[in-house]
mmCIF file of C-alpha atoms in Angstrom:
data_model
loop_
_atom_site.group_PDB
_atom_site.id
_atom_site.type_symbol
_atom_site.label_atom_id
_atom_site.label_comp_id
_atom_site.label_asym_id
_atom_site.label_seq_id
_atom_site.Cartn_x
_atom_site.Cartn_y
_atom_site.Cartn_z
ATOM 1 C CA MET X 14 7.623 23.860 -42.372
ATOM 2 C CA THR X 15 4.727 21.785 -41.010
ATOM 3 C CA ASN X 16 5.568 18.061 -42.051
ATOM 4 C CA ARG X 17 2.472 15.365 -42.331
ATOM 5 C CA LEU X 18 2.878 12.554 -42.692
ATOM 6 C CA PRO X 19 0.932 9.478 -45.328
ATOM 7 C CA TYR X 20 -3.333 8.789 -44.185
ATOM 8 C CA GLN X 21 -3.466 5.575 -43.652
ATOM 9 C CA ALA X 22 -6.236 3.610 -42.886
ATOM 10 C CA PRO X 23 -6.383 2.219 -39.897
ATOM 11 C CA GLN X 24 -5.727 -1.624 -40.031
ATOM 12 C CA LYS X 25 -8.674 -4.908 -40.104
ATOM 13 C CA THR X 26 -8.964 -6.516 -37.046
ATOM 14 C CA VAL X 27 -8.274 -10.420 -37.978
ATOM 15 C CA THR X 28 -11.127 -12.586 -36.684
ATOM 16 C CA LEU X 29 -11.439 -15.934 -36.255
ATOM 17 C CA ARG X 30 -13.995 -16.198 -39.417
ATOM 18 C CA ASP X 31 -10.842 -14.276 -41.092
ATOM 19 C CA VAL X 32 -8.821 -17.726 -40.099
ATOM 20 C CA ALA X 33 -11.156 -20.653 -40.683
ATOM 21 C CA GLU X 34 -11.876 -19.046 -44.347
ATOM 22 C CA ALA X 35 -8.265 -18.407 -45.550
ATOM 23 C CA ALA X 36 -8.027 -23.045 -43.662
ATOM 24 C CA GLY X 37 -11.317 -23.772 -45.516
ATOM 25 C CA VAL X 38 -12.507 -25.181 -41.675
ATOM 26 C CA ASP X 39 -15.544 -23.989 -39.927
ATOM 27 C CA VAL X 40 -15.152 -20.984 -36.894
ATOM 28 C CA SER X 41 -15.904 -23.631 -34.050
ATOM 29 C CA THR X 42 -13.323 -25.495 -34.859
ATOM 30 C CA VAL X 43 -10.790 -22.301 -35.371
ATOM 31 C CA SER X 44 -11.411 -21.656 -32.169
ATOM 32 C CA ARG X 45 -10.897 -25.381 -30.044
ATOM 33 C CA VAL X 46 -7.594 -25.400 -32.356
ATOM 34 C CA LEU X 47 -6.155 -22.182 -31.146
ATOM 35 C CA GLN X 48 -7.529 -23.579 -27.902
ATOM 36 C CA ASP X 49 -6.073 -26.832 -28.473
ATOM 37 C CA LYS X 50 -9.270 -28.027 -27.444
ATOM 38 C CA GLY X 51 -10.343 -31.105 -28.976
ATOM 39 C CA ARG X 52 -9.708 -33.305 -31.771
ATOM 40 C CA ALA X 53 -8.566 -31.858 -35.235
ATOM 41 C CA SER X 54 -6.417 -34.219 -36.894
ATOM 42 C CA ALA X 55 -2.107 -33.232 -37.750
ATOM 43 C CA GLU X 56 -3.224 -31.460 -41.056
ATOM 44 C CA THR X 57 -6.120 -29.203 -40.281
ATOM 45 C CA ARG X 58 -4.056 -28.568 -37.145
ATOM 46 C CA ALA X 59 -1.047 -26.984 -39.645
ATOM 47 C CA ARG X 60 -4.101 -25.477 -42.184
ATOM 48 C CA ILE X 61 -5.659 -22.544 -39.563
ATOM 49 C CA THR X 62 -2.494 -21.848 -37.354
ATOM 50 C CA GLY X 63 -0.542 -20.691 -40.482
ATOM 51 C CA ALA X 64 -3.684 -19.218 -41.690
ATOM 52 C CA ALA X 65 -3.596 -17.791 -38.038
ATOM 53 C CA GLU X 66 -0.115 -16.647 -38.239
ATOM 54 C CA ALA X 67 -0.334 -15.099 -41.982
ATOM 55 C CA LEU X 68 -3.008 -12.884 -41.081
ATOM 56 C CA GLY X 69 -1.077 -12.284 -38.038
ATOM 57 C CA TYR X 70 -3.885 -12.939 -36.206
ATOM 58 C CA LYS X 71 -4.368 -12.126 -32.615
ATOM 59 C CA GLY X 72 -6.309 -13.632 -29.478
ATOM 60 C CA ASN X 73 -9.061 -11.206 -27.487
ATOM 61 C CA PRO X 74 -7.816 -11.122 -24.175
ATOM 62 C CA ALA X 75 -11.109 -9.735 -22.174
ATOM 63 C CA ALA X 76 -13.138 -12.009 -24.165
ATOM 64 C CA ARG X 77 -10.814 -15.561 -22.853
ATOM 65 C CA ALA X 78 -11.134 -14.269 -19.548
ATOM 66 C CA LEU X 79 -15.304 -13.572 -19.499
ATOM 67 C CA LYS X 80 -15.368 -17.272 -20.939
ATOM 68 C CA THR X 81 -12.525 -19.101 -18.849
ATOM 69 C CA ALA X 82 -13.292 -16.498 -15.411
ATOM 70 C CA ARG X 83 -9.728 -15.303 -15.349
ATOM 71 C CA SER X 84 -8.866 -11.814 -15.599
ATOM 72 C CA GLN X 85 -4.999 -11.646 -14.111
ATOM 73 C CA THR X 86 -6.004 -8.493 -12.402
ATOM 74 C CA ILE X 87 -5.808 -7.886 -8.725
ATOM 75 C CA LEU X 88 -7.787 -5.297 -6.682
ATOM 76 C CA MET X 89 -5.570 -2.624 -3.245
ATOM 77 C CA VAL X 90 -8.369 -1.365 -1.456
ATOM 78 C CA VAL X 91 -6.799 1.489 0.790
ATOM 79 C CA PRO X 92 -7.847 4.271 2.874
ATOM 80 C CA GLN X 93 -5.460 6.975 2.338
ATOM 81 C CA ILE X 94 -3.543 7.981 -1.589
ATOM 82 C CA GLU X 95 -2.431 10.894 -0.452
ATOM 83 C CA ASN X 96 -0.768 9.006 2.310
ATOM 84 C CA PRO X 97 3.090 8.264 1.230
ATOM 85 C CA ILE X 98 3.110 5.151 2.606
ATOM 86 C CA PHE X 99 0.592 3.854 0.626
ATOM 87 C CA ALA X 100 1.692 5.835 -2.336
ATOM 88 C CA SER X 101 4.808 3.577 -1.335
ATOM 89 C CA ALA X 102 3.487 -0.180 -1.039
ATOM 90 C CA ILE X 103 1.121 0.931 -3.924
ATOM 91 C CA ILE X 104 4.059 1.371 -6.118
ATOM 92 C CA GLY X 105 5.729 -1.647 -5.121
ATOM 93 C CA ALA X 106 2.680 -3.575 -5.051
ATOM 94 C CA GLU X 107 2.203 -2.825 -9.447
ATOM 95 C CA ILE X 108 5.716 -3.520 -9.853
ATOM 96 C CA GLU X 109 4.839 -7.118 -8.450
ATOM 97 C CA ALA X 110 2.132 -7.497 -9.751
ATOM 98 C CA ARG X 111 3.267 -7.488 -13.454
ATOM 99 C CA LYS X 112 5.991 -9.688 -12.899
ATOM 100 C CA ALA X 113 3.742 -11.690 -12.191
ATOM 101 C CA GLY X 114 1.857 -10.890 -15.223
ATOM 102 C CA TYR X 115 -1.297 -9.487 -13.508
ATOM 103 C CA ALA X 116 -2.867 -5.995 -13.404
ATOM 104 C CA LEU X 117 -3.406 -3.609 -10.141
ATOM 105 C CA VAL X 118 -7.027 -1.526 -9.768
ATOM 106 C CA VAL X 119 -6.622 0.644 -6.592
ATOM 107 C CA ALA X 120 -9.653 2.010 -5.226
ATOM 108 C CA TYR X 121 -10.035 4.387 -2.248
ATOM 109 C CA ASP X 122 -12.099 3.673 0.494
ATOM 110 C CA LYS X 123 -12.549 6.993 2.305
ATOM 111 C CA GLY X 124 -14.394 6.556 4.603
ATOM 112 C CA GLY X 125 -15.453 2.502 5.408
ATOM 113 C CA GLY X 126 -16.566 1.811 2.464
ATOM 114 C CA VAL X 127 -14.007 -0.735 1.593
ATOM 115 C CA SER X 128 -16.424 -3.545 1.716
ATOM 116 C CA SER X 129 -18.880 -2.491 -0.821
ATOM 117 C CA ILE X 130 -15.762 -1.786 -3.168
ATOM 118 C CA ILE X 131 -14.814 -5.706 -2.615
ATOM 119 C CA ARG X 132 -18.416 -7.087 -2.989
ATOM 120 C CA ASP X 133 -18.985 -4.982 -5.867
ATOM 121 C CA VAL X 134 -16.324 -5.861 -8.376
ATOM 122 C CA SER X 135 -16.170 -9.323 -7.650
ATOM 123 C CA SER X 136 -19.222 -10.263 -8.294
ATOM 124 C CA SER X 137 -19.009 -9.764 -11.094
ATOM 125 C CA ASN X 138 -15.955 -11.265 -11.491
ATOM 126 C CA MET X 139 -13.373 -8.342 -12.587
ATOM 127 C CA ILE X 140 -10.044 -9.499 -9.728
ATOM 128 C CA GLU X 141 -8.695 -12.676 -8.861
ATOM 129 C CA GLY X 142 -8.382 -11.344 -5.152
ATOM 130 C CA VAL X 143 -7.876 -8.318 -3.366
ATOM 131 C CA ILE X 144 -5.211 -6.073 -0.534
ATOM 132 C CA ILE X 145 -7.244 -5.206 1.292
ATOM 133 C CA ALA X 146 -5.134 -1.535 4.344
ATOM 134 C CA SER X 147 -8.029 -0.753 6.148
ATOM 135 C CA PHE X 148 -8.619 1.827 9.065
ATOM 136 C CA ASP X 149 -11.081 -0.488 10.533
ATOM 137 C CA GLU X 150 -12.268 -1.683 13.296
ATOM 138 C CA ASP X 151 -10.960 -5.620 13.486
ATOM 139 C CA GLU X 152 -14.980 -6.863 13.867
ATOM 140 C CA GLU X 153 -16.039 -3.829 10.864
ATOM 141 C CA LEU X 154 -12.990 -5.909 8.637
ATOM 142 C CA ARG X 155 -13.922 -9.341 9.086
ATOM 143 C CA GLN X 156 -17.296 -8.393 8.069
ATOM 144 C CA THR X 157 -15.733 -6.840 5.116
ATOM 145 C CA LEU X 158 -13.920 -10.894 4.770
ATOM 146 C CA MET X 159 -17.197 -11.878 4.743
ATOM 147 C CA SER X 160 -18.504 -10.081 2.059
ATOM 148 C CA THR X 161 -16.359 -11.788 -1.170
ATOM 149 C CA ASP X 162 -15.373 -15.369 -1.902
ATOM 150 C CA ARG X 163 -11.791 -14.066 -3.134
ATOM 151 C CA PRO X 164 -8.900 -14.796 -1.627
ATOM 152 C CA HIS X 165 -7.233 -12.210 0.431
ATOM 153 C CA VAL X 166 -4.089 -10.029 1.915
ATOM 154 C CA ILE X 167 -4.219 -7.861 4.474
ATOM 155 C CA MET X 168 -1.729 -5.269 4.685
ATOM 156 C CA ASN X 169 -0.194 -2.647 6.805
ATOM 157 C CA ARG X 170 -1.866 -4.329 9.823
ATOM 158 C CA VAL X 171 -2.024 -7.508 11.220
ATOM 159 C CA LEU X 172 -5.647 -8.990 12.517
ATOM 160 C CA PRO X 173 -5.888 -11.658 15.099
ATOM 161 C CA GLY X 174 -6.989 -15.417 13.752
ATOM 162 C CA ASP X 175 -6.296 -14.277 10.325
ATOM 163 C CA SER X 176 -3.313 -16.358 8.787
ATOM 164 C CA HIS X 177 -2.808 -13.902 5.517
ATOM 165 C CA CYS X 178 -0.958 -10.557 6.655
ATOM 166 C CA ILE X 179 1.586 -8.124 5.784
ATOM 167 C CA ALA X 180 3.043 -5.388 7.884
ATOM 168 C CA ILE X 181 5.251 -3.811 9.081
ATOM 169 C CA ASP X 182 7.061 -3.999 12.721
ATOM 170 C CA THR X 183 6.188 0.273 13.462
ATOM 171 C CA ARG X 184 7.341 -0.176 17.098
ATOM 172 C CA ALA X 185 10.698 -0.821 16.230
ATOM 173 C CA ALA X 186 10.209 2.039 14.425
ATOM 174 C CA ALA X 187 9.550 4.490 16.836
ATOM 175 C CA LEU X 188 11.788 2.648 19.071
ATOM 176 C CA ILE X 189 14.546 3.125 17.419
ATOM 177 C CA GLY X 190 13.325 7.377 16.762
ATOM 178 C CA VAL X 191 12.925 7.806 20.329
ATOM 179 C CA ARG X 192 15.997 6.317 21.280
ATOM 180 C CA HIS X 193 18.066 9.160 19.180
ATOM 181 C CA LEU X 194 15.794 11.927 20.508
ATOM 182 C CA ILE X 195 16.946 10.400 23.946
ATOM 183 C CA GLU X 196 20.381 10.852 23.302
ATOM 184 C CA LEU X 197 20.802 13.548 22.293
ATOM 185 C CA GLY X 198 19.039 14.887 25.871
ATOM 186 C CA HIS X 199 15.983 14.790 25.593
ATOM 187 C CA THR X 200 13.871 14.132 28.718
ATOM 188 C CA ARG X 201 10.187 15.940 27.870
ATOM 189 C CA ILE X 202 8.778 14.184 24.095
ATOM 190 C CA GLY X 203 5.932 14.379 22.571
ATOM 191 C CA HIS X 204 4.175 11.782 21.359
ATOM 192 C CA LEU X 205 2.065 12.578 18.479
ATOM 193 C CA ALA X 206 0.086 8.857 18.692
ATOM 194 C CA GLY X 207 -1.958 7.776 15.321
ATOM 195 C CA ARG X 208 -4.955 5.911 16.193
ATOM 196 C CA LEU X 209 -5.185 4.491 19.422
ATOM 197 C CA GLY X 210 -5.970 1.668 20.335
ATOM 198 C CA ARG X 211 -5.574 -0.200 17.499
ATOM 199 C CA PHE X 212 -2.907 -2.365 15.421
ATOM 200 C CA ASN X 213 -0.773 0.883 14.130
ATOM 201 C CA GLY X 214 -1.649 3.206 16.458
ATOM 202 C CA GLU X 215 -0.807 1.257 20.024
ATOM 203 C CA MET X 216 2.329 -0.403 18.265
ATOM 204 C CA ARG X 217 4.257 3.298 18.409
ATOM 205 C CA ARG X 218 2.941 4.613 21.127
ATOM 206 C CA GLU X 219 4.979 0.890 23.257
ATOM 207 C CA GLY X 220 8.138 2.227 20.742
ATOM 208 C CA TRP X 221 7.655 5.508 22.449
ATOM 209 C CA ALA X 222 6.923 4.085 26.090
ATOM 210 C CA GLN X 223 9.037 1.286 26.121
ATOM 211 C CA ALA X 224 12.831 4.073 24.757
ATOM 212 C CA LEU X 225 11.064 6.299 27.831
ATOM 213 C CA THR X 226 11.138 3.248 30.373
ATOM 214 C CA GLU X 227 14.644 1.824 29.398
ATOM 215 C CA THR X 228 16.687 4.751 29.914
ATOM 216 C CA GLY X 229 14.578 5.336 33.093
ATOM 217 C CA LEU X 230 12.465 8.782 31.941
ATOM 218 C CA PRO X 231 9.346 8.322 33.447
ATOM 219 C CA VAL X 232 6.059 7.355 30.397
ATOM 220 C CA ASP X 233 3.836 10.002 31.507
ATOM 221 C CA GLU X 234 0.207 9.647 29.555
ATOM 222 C CA ALA X 235 0.325 13.572 29.289
ATOM 223 C CA LEU X 236 2.327 13.190 26.829
ATOM 224 C CA ILE X 237 0.561 10.410 24.552
ATOM 225 C CA VAL X 238 -2.174 13.356 22.205
ATOM 226 C CA GLU X 239 -3.755 11.317 19.194
ATOM 227 C CA ALA X 240 -4.311 13.131 16.223
ATOM 228 C CA GLY X 241 -4.601 10.133 14.065
ATOM 229 C CA TYR X 242 -3.453 9.511 10.709
ATOM 230 C CA ASP X 243 -5.486 13.232 10.158
ATOM 231 C CA PRO X 244 -2.854 16.592 9.452
ATOM 232 C CA ALA X 245 -6.542 18.659 10.184
ATOM 233 C CA ARG X 246 -6.320 17.207 13.616
ATOM 234 C CA VAL X 247 -2.596 17.678 14.246
ATOM 235 C CA SER X 248 -2.549 21.688 15.124
ATOM 236 C CA GLY X 249 -4.980 20.751 18.487
ATOM 237 C CA ALA X 250 -2.339 17.824 18.853
ATOM 238 C CA VAL X 251 0.916 19.688 19.223
ATOM 239 C CA ASP X 252 -1.225 23.247 20.885
ATOM 240 C CA LYS X 253 -2.030 20.077 23.923
ATOM 241 C CA LEU X 254 1.571 18.929 23.650
ATOM 242 C CA LEU X 255 3.061 22.196 24.200
ATOM 243 C CA GLU X 256 1.171 23.150 27.428
ATOM 244 C CA GLN X 257 3.113 20.198 28.576
ATOM 245 C CA ASN X 258 5.879 21.531 27.929
ATOM 246 C CA VAL X 259 7.777 19.620 25.804
ATOM 247 C CA THR X 260 11.318 19.441 23.776
ATOM 248 C CA ALA X 261 10.996 16.891 21.677
ATOM 249 C CA ILE X 262 8.094 15.569 19.420
ATOM 250 C CA HIS X 263 7.855 12.213 18.092
ATOM 251 C CA ALA X 264 5.245 12.023 15.137
ATOM 252 C CA ALA X 265 3.489 8.364 14.594
ATOM 253 C CA THR X 266 3.999 8.802 10.601
ATOM 254 C CA LEU X 267 5.552 11.376 7.976
ATOM 255 C CA LEU X 268 2.519 13.057 6.959
ATOM 256 C CA THR X 269 1.412 14.424 10.467
ATOM 257 C CA GLY X 270 4.702 14.840 11.878
ATOM 258 C CA ALA X 271 5.484 17.006 8.694
ATOM 259 C CA ALA X 272 1.789 19.144 9.894
ATOM 260 C CA ALA X 273 3.766 19.524 13.235
ATOM 261 C CA ILE X 274 6.651 21.396 11.604
ATOM 262 C CA ALA X 275 4.088 23.940 9.884
ATOM 263 C CA ARG X 276 1.190 24.839 12.798
ATOM 264 C CA LEU X 277 5.879 24.556 15.024
ATOM 265 C CA HIS X 278 6.340 27.540 12.886
ATOM 266 C CA ALA X 279 2.449 29.351 12.692
ATOM 267 C CA LEU X 280 3.237 29.829 16.687
ATOM 268 C CA GLY X 281 7.082 30.981 15.703
ATOM 269 C CA TYR X 282 8.870 28.083 17.263
ATOM 270 C CA GLN X 283 12.449 27.158 15.429
ATOM 271 C CA VAL X 284 12.910 23.627 14.592
ATOM 272 C CA PRO X 285 14.904 22.163 16.011
ATOM 273 C CA LYS X 286 16.063 25.207 18.528
ATOM 274 C CA ASP X 287 13.372 25.153 20.259
ATOM 275 C CA ILE X 288 11.164 21.965 19.850
ATOM 276 C CA SER X 289 13.340 18.799 17.712
ATOM 277 C CA LEU X 290 11.434 16.092 15.539
ATOM 278 C CA VAL X 291 11.583 13.305 14.709
ATOM 279 C CA THR X 292 8.819 11.050 13.061
ATOM 280 C CA MET X 293 8.822 7.262 10.286
ATOM 281 C CA HIS X 294 9.056 6.671 6.681
ATOM 282 C CA ASP X 295 11.398 8.134 4.271
ATOM 283 C CA ASP X 296 9.852 9.691 1.465
ATOM 284 C CA LEU X 297 10.053 12.596 -1.025
ATOM 285 C CA LEU X 298 7.845 14.402 1.662
ATOM 286 C CA ALA X 299 10.371 14.499 4.552
ATOM 287 C CA ARG X 300 12.699 16.041 2.311
ATOM 288 C CA VAL X 301 10.975 18.796 0.669
ATOM 289 C CA VAL X 302 9.496 20.246 4.191
ATOM 290 C CA PHE X 303 11.660 21.940 5.957
ATOM 291 C CA PRO X 304 13.403 21.282 8.328
ATOM 292 C CA ALA X 305 14.048 18.164 6.494
ATOM 293 C CA VAL X 306 12.516 15.690 8.463
ATOM 294 C CA THR X 307 15.150 13.386 11.056
ATOM 295 C CA THR X 308 12.798 10.164 9.710
ATOM 296 C CA VAL X 309 13.166 6.400 11.157
ATOM 297 C CA ALA X 310 12.808 4.583 6.199
ATOM 298 C CA LEU X 311 9.673 1.851 6.450
ATOM 299 C CA PRO X 312 10.252 -0.984 4.050
ATOM 300 C CA THR X 313 5.879 0.163 2.474
ATOM 301 C CA ALA X 314 6.856 -1.003 -1.190
ATOM 302 C CA LEU X 315 8.758 -4.220 -0.229
ATOM 303 C CA MET X 316 4.999 -4.165 1.702
ATOM 304 C CA GLY X 317 3.710 -3.685 -1.671
ATOM 305 C CA GLU X 318 5.889 -6.626 -3.555
ATOM 306 C CA VAL X 319 5.556 -9.080 -0.336
ATOM 307 C CA ALA X 320 1.882 -8.421 -0.707
ATOM 308 C CA VAL X 321 0.747 -9.138 -4.245
ATOM 309 C CA LYS X 322 3.220 -12.620 -3.832
ATOM 310 C CA ARG X 323 1.439 -14.055 -1.188
ATOM 311 C CA LEU X 324 -1.734 -12.879 -2.459
ATOM 312 C CA VAL X 325 -0.475 -14.597 -6.637
ATOM 313 C CA GLY X 326 0.211 -17.502 -4.026
ATOM 314 C CA GLN X 327 -3.283 -18.025 -2.860
ATOM 315 C CA VAL X 328 -4.488 -16.995 -6.938
ATOM 316 C CA ASP X 329 -2.427 -20.513 -8.372
ATOM 317 C CA GLY X 330 -1.502 -22.315 -5.888
ATOM 318 C CA SER X 331 1.654 -22.316 -5.231
ATOM 319 C CA GLU X 332 1.532 -20.664 -1.784
ATOM 320 C CA ALA X 333 4.165 -22.097 0.742
ATOM 321 C CA GLU X 334 4.141 -20.194 4.066
ATOM 322 C CA THR X 335 0.845 -19.031 5.640
ATOM 323 C CA GLY X 336 1.084 -16.359 8.904
ATOM 324 C CA GLU X 337 1.463 -12.942 9.499
ATOM 325 C CA VAL X 338 4.791 -10.831 7.862
ATOM 326 C CA LEU X 339 5.953 -8.448 10.030
ATOM 327 C CA LEU X 340 9.040 -5.823 8.411
ATOM 328 C CA ALA X 341 12.288 -4.845 9.870
ATOM 329 C CA PRO X 342 12.373 -0.802 10.035
ATOM 330 C CA GLY X 343 15.121 0.289 7.994
ATOM 331 C CA GLU X 344 17.886 2.737 8.933
ATOM 332 C CA LEU X 345 17.680 6.390 11.504
ATOM 333 C CA ILE X 346 17.870 9.096 8.768
ATOM 334 C CA VAL X 347 19.366 12.690 10.140
ATOM 335 C CA ARG X 348 18.382 15.199 9.056
ATOM 336 C CA GLN X 349 17.831 18.760 10.323
ATOM 337 C CA SER X 350 14.560 18.377 12.421
ATOM 338 C CA ALA X 351 16.378 16.788 15.873
ATOM 339 C CA GLY X 352 18.820 18.595 17.288
ATOM 340 C CA PRO X 353 19.921 19.018 21.266
ATOM 341 C CA PRO X 354 17.282 20.670 23.590
ATOM 342 C CA LYS X 355 17.431 24.555 24.618
ATOM 343 C CA SER X 356 19.481 25.276 27.091
#
């Protein structure tokens, strides 16, 4: 039997004119009183507020935002939606934005469109400030920042000379992961690198090299192959590392690490029996790949949260500190993708 609900006519939206008629005053007086602007007698104020309450009048936030040029909206621009690091940062940022009374709008920059995104949105007074995660060169990013007068925070990297940056110490994360492989007995450890010459790519390469150096192992540049952050480039990079007789791979990102495991399987290698793999960032992907991935946890959600806090501090003038923030990595999470080298 189908349950049918009785038809209910849509409720009429109560306007300022309705309140004015009920209170016996003009619309402009109602507007001034409800916005607490201008002069009005106590008796007039009482009539207006009483009429507004009785009629159930609710202000129009959108109209108010247009008049005050305040949207209570933050823009976040990211270069990869599919990358677990950015997905997690977006979640952390959105939760913190809501706590602060802001809405978060996410824009996807694929291929250097961040400057036009920010310029277009900023020119229409739609945002209070912007959080930028970008793969652009430093100078390109500086030009982007010049395209807007809105407050900004740079996320997931440090831009030299900019005092509003929040990132993660991925050098320390790489150091932890490669140390684990060395402790397992590996001496030929390849580094599946991010974008070399850029902040995060260099941080992770340095962590890989430091782990080798501190244990007396040679830092062989032939063991570094750049795949960037694109899974499509991983197959060729893995093949080059195998040519160097590596027994383990340190992947700069979880996404490229998962792609490396897929390539090894396709070539007939068993992980970790034939080749071990360690990466960084813990996410659902690390747990559903076979074998589950040994990784170093990264505080990516916290990075998004802190980015919002720093940005809101600039917007409302309460910012207590400036300068870069570098978050420490979490713990090594041991799973099944790494083991001792094949004897």
